[in-house]
Coordinates of C-alpha atoms in Angstrom, one line a residue:
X1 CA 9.7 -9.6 -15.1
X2 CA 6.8 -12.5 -14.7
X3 CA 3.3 -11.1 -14.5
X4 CA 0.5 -11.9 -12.0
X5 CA -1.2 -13.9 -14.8
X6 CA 1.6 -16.0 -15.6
X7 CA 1.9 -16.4 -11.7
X8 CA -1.7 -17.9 -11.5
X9 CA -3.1 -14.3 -11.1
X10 CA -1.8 -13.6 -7.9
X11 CA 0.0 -10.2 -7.3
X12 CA 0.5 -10.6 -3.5
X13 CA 1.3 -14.4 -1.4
X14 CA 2.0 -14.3 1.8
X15 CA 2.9 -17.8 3.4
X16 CA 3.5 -18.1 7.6
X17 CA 4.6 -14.6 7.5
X18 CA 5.9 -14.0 11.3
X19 CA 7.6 -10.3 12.5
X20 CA 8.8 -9.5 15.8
X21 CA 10.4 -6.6 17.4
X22 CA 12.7 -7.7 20.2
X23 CA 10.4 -9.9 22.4
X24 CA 7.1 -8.5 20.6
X25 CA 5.6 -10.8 18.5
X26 CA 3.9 -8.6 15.9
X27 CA 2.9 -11.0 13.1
X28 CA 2.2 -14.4 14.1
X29 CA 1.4 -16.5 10.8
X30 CA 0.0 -14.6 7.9
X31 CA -1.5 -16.3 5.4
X32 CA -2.9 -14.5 2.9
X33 CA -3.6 -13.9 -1.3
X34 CA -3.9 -10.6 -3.4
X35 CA -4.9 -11.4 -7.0
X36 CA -4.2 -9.2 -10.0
X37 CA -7.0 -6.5 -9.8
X38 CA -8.3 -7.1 -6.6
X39 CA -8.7 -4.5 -4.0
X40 CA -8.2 -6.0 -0.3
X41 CA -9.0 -4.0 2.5
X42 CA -7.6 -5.0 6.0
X43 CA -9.0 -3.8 9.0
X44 CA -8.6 -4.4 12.9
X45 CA -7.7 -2.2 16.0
X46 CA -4.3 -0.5 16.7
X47 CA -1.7 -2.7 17.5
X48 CA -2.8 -5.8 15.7
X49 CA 0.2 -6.4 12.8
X50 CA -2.0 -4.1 9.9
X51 CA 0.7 -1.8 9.3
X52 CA 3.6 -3.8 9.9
X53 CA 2.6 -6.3 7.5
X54 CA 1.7 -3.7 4.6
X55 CA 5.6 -2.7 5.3
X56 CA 6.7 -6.0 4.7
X57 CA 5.2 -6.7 1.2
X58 CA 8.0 -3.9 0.1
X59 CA 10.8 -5.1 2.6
X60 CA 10.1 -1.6 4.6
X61 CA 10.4 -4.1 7.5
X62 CA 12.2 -7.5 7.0
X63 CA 10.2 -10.6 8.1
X64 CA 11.8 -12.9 10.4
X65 CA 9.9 -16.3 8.8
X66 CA 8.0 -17.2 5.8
X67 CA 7.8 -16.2 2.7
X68 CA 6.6 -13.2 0.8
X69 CA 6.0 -12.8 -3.1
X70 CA 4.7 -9.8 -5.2
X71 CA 4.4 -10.5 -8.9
X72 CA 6.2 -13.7 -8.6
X73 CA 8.8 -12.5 -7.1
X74 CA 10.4 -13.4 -3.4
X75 CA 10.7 -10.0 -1.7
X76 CA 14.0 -9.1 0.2
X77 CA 15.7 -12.4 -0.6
X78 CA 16.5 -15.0 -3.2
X79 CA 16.2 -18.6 -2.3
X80 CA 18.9 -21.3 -3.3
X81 CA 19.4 -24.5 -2.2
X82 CA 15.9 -24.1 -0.1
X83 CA 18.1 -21.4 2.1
X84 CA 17.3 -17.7 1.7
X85 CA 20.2 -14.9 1.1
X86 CA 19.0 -11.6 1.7
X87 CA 19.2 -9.2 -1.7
X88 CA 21.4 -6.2 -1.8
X89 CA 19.9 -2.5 -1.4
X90 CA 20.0 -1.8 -4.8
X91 CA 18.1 -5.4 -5.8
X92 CA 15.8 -4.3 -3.0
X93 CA 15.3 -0.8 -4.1
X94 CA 14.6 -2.0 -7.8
X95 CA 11.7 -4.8 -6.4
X96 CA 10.1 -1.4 -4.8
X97 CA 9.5 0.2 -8.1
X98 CA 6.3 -1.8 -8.7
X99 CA 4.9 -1.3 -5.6
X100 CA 3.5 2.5 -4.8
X101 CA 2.9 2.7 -1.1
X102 CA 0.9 6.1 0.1
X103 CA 1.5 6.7 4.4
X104 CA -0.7 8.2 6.6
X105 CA 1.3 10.9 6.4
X106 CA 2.2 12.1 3.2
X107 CA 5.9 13.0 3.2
X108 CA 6.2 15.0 0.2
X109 CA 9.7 17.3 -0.1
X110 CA 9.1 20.5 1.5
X111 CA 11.1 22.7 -0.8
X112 CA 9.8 21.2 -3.8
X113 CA 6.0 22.1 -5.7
X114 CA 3.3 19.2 -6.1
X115 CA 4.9 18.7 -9.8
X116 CA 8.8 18.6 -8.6
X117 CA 7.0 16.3 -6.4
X118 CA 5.7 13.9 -8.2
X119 CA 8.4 14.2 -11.2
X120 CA 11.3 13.2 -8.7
X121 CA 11.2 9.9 -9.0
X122 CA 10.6 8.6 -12.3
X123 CA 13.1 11.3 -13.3
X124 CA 15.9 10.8 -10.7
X125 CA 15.4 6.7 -10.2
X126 CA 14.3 5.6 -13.3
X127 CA 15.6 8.6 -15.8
X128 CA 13.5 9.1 -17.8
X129 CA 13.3 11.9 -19.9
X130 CA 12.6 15.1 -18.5
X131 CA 10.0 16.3 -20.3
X132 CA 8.2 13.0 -20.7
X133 CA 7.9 12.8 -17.0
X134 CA 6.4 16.8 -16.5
X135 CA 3.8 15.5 -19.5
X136 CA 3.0 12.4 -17.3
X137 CA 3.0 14.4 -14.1
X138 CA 0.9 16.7 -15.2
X139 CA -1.4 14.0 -16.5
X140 CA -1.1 12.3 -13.3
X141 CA -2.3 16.0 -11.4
X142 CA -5.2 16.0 -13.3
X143 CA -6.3 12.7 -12.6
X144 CA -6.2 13.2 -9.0
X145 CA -8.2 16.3 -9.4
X146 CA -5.1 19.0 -9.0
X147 CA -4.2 20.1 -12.1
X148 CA -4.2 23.7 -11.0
X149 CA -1.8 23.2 -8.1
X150 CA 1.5 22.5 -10.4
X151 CA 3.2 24.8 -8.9
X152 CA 1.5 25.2 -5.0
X153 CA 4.3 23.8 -2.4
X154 CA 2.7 21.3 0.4
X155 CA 2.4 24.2 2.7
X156 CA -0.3 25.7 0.5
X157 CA -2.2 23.0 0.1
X158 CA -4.8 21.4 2.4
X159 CA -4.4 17.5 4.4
X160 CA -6.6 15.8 1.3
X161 CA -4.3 17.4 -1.4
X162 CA -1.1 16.8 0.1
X163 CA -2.6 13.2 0.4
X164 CA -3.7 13.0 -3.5
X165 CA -0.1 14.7 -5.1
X166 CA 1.4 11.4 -2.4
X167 CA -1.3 9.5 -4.5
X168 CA -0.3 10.8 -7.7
X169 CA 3.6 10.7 -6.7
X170 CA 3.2 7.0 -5.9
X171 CA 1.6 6.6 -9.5
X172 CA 4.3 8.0 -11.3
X173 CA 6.5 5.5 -10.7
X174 CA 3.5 3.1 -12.8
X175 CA 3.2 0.6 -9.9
X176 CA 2.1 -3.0 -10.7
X177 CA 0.8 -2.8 -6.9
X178 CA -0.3 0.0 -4.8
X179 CA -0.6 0.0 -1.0
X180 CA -2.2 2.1 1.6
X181 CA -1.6 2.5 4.9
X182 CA -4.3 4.1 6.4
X183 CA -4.3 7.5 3.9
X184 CA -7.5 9.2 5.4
X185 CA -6.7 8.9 8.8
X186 CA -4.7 12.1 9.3
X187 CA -6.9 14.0 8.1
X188 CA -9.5 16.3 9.2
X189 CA -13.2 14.7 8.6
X190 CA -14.4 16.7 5.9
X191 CA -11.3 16.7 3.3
X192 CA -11.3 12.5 3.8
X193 CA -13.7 12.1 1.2
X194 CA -11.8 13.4 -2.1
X195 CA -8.9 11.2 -1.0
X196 CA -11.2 8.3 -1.0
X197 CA -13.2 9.4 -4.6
X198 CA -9.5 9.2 -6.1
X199 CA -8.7 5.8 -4.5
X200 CA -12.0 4.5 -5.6
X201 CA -11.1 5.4 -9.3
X202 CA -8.0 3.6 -9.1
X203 CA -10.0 0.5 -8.3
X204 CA -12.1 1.0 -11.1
X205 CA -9.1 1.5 -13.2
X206 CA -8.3 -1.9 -12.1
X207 CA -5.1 -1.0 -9.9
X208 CA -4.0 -4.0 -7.7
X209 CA -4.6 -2.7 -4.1
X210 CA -3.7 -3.4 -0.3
X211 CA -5.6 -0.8 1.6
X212 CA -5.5 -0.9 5.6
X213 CA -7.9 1.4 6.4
X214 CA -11.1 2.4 9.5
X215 CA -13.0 3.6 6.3
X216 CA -15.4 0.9 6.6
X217 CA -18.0 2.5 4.0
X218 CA -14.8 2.7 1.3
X219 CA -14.0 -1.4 2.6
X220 CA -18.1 -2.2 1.5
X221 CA -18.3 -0.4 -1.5
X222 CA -14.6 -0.8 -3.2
X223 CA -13.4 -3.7 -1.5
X224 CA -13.6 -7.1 -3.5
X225 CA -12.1 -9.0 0.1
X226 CA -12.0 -7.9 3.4
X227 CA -9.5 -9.0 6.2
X228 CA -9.6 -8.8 9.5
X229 CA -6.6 -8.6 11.7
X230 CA -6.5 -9.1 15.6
X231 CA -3.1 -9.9 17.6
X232 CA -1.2 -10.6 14.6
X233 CA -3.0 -13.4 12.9
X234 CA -5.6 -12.8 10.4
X235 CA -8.9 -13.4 12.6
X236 CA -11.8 -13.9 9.5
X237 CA -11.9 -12.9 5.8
X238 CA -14.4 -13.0 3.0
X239 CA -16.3 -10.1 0.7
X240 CA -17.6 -7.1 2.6
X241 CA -20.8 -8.2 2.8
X242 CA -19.9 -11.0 4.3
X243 CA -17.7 -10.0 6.5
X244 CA -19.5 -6.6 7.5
X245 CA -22.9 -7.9 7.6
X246 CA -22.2 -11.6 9.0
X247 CA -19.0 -12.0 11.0
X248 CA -18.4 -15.9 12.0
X249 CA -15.6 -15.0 14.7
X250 CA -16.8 -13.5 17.8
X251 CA -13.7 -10.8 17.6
X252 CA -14.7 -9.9 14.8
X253 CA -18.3 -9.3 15.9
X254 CA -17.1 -7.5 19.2
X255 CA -14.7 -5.4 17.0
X256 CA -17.5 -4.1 14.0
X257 CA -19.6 -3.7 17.0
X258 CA -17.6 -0.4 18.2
X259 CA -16.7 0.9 14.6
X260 CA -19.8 0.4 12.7

């Protein structure tokens, strides 16, 4: 598989990305570019095409024009001739394996502890050996701070620890991209901060990341670009700083003007 670097660092491109849903025009025209090690935070009020696009950078949702790439690599489809043919399931599901993607809420199996978890995938999809996987699971518990809850079910455990075994679960599959769909926002106010400690890491570690998020502290400190999304078209974008501190577009001005 090509890398980002040989792909002129890029991990993410988006070009005239456009999504509807029967006559609802969800995503009118995205432009936009991830490099390899950035952290890009996308923000905007409910409704504007945040979520939406995120699912399309792993096919969750299939665009209806443009094109998207992750790692050099057309998402969904293969292009011949200048026509695209959509891939099969399993070419699809295989393209997923480098991308982790962590929801708002955190789906983890019921009947199975944080480990079973977390070990599910590498072991089931990409069968690995057994006990390889427990000794990178267990690894992987640690790093999000959990490593005594190995064998606590998601009904034992709190909102911000179901969220960082989802984190962890994600990571086990060693993603070349990770995406977050706003992780914190399910949870209660005072467990949203170990979620975010453990995301932060990751961007030190130098994960690739797409976060949409309302954490606008997390967007100015971790962030290396900030997007702003409004009625499906990407509104303004820059650093933080910039963004946060000196918004051109008067939507974006009216919209930090309420959340900030």
């Amino acid at each position: 598989m090509s890398t980002a670097d040989e792909t002129g660092g890029l991990m993410v491109r988006a070009e005239a990305v456009h999504k509807s849903f029967g006559r609802l025009e969800v995503l009118r025209g995205i432009d936009l570019e991830v490099k390899s090690g950035e952290v890009m935070c996308v923000v905007g009020p409910s409704g504007s095409g945040k979520s939406t696009f995120l699912r399309c950078i792993n096919h969750l949702e299939k665009i209806d024009a443009g094109r998207l790439w992750v790692n050099g690599h057309l998402v969904g489809y293969r292009e011949s001739g200048g026509r695209l043919y959509e891939l099969r399931d399993r070419e699809v599901a295989a393209q997923r394996r480098d991308i982790g993607m962590v929801f708002q809420r955190f789906n983890l199996f019921p009947h199975m502890t944080a480990l079973e978890n977390i070990m599910e995938a590498p072991y089931r999809v990409k069968r690995q050996p057994k006990a390889e996987v427990r000794s990178r699971s267990l690894a992987l518990l640690e790093r999000v701070g959990l490593s005594d809850k190995a064998g606590s079910y998601p009904a034992q455990l709190s909102g911000g620890q179901q969220q960082r075994v989802a984190i962890a679960r994600a990571l086990a599959m060693e993603p070349a991209l990770m995406l977050f769909d706003e992780p914190t926002s399910a949870l209660d106010p005072e467990l949203v901060g170990e979620v975010l400690e453990v995301m932060k890491q990751l961007a030190l570690d130098g994960m690739t990341m797409v976060v949409v998020t309302h954490e606008m502290g997390f967007a100015r400190e971790v962030g290396d670009s900030l997007v702003f999304m409004d009625g499906g078209v990407v509104v303004e974008q820059g650093t933080p700083g910039d963004v946060l501190t000196e918004p051109r577009h008067p939507r974006t001005r009216d919209f930090l003007s309420k959340v900030l």
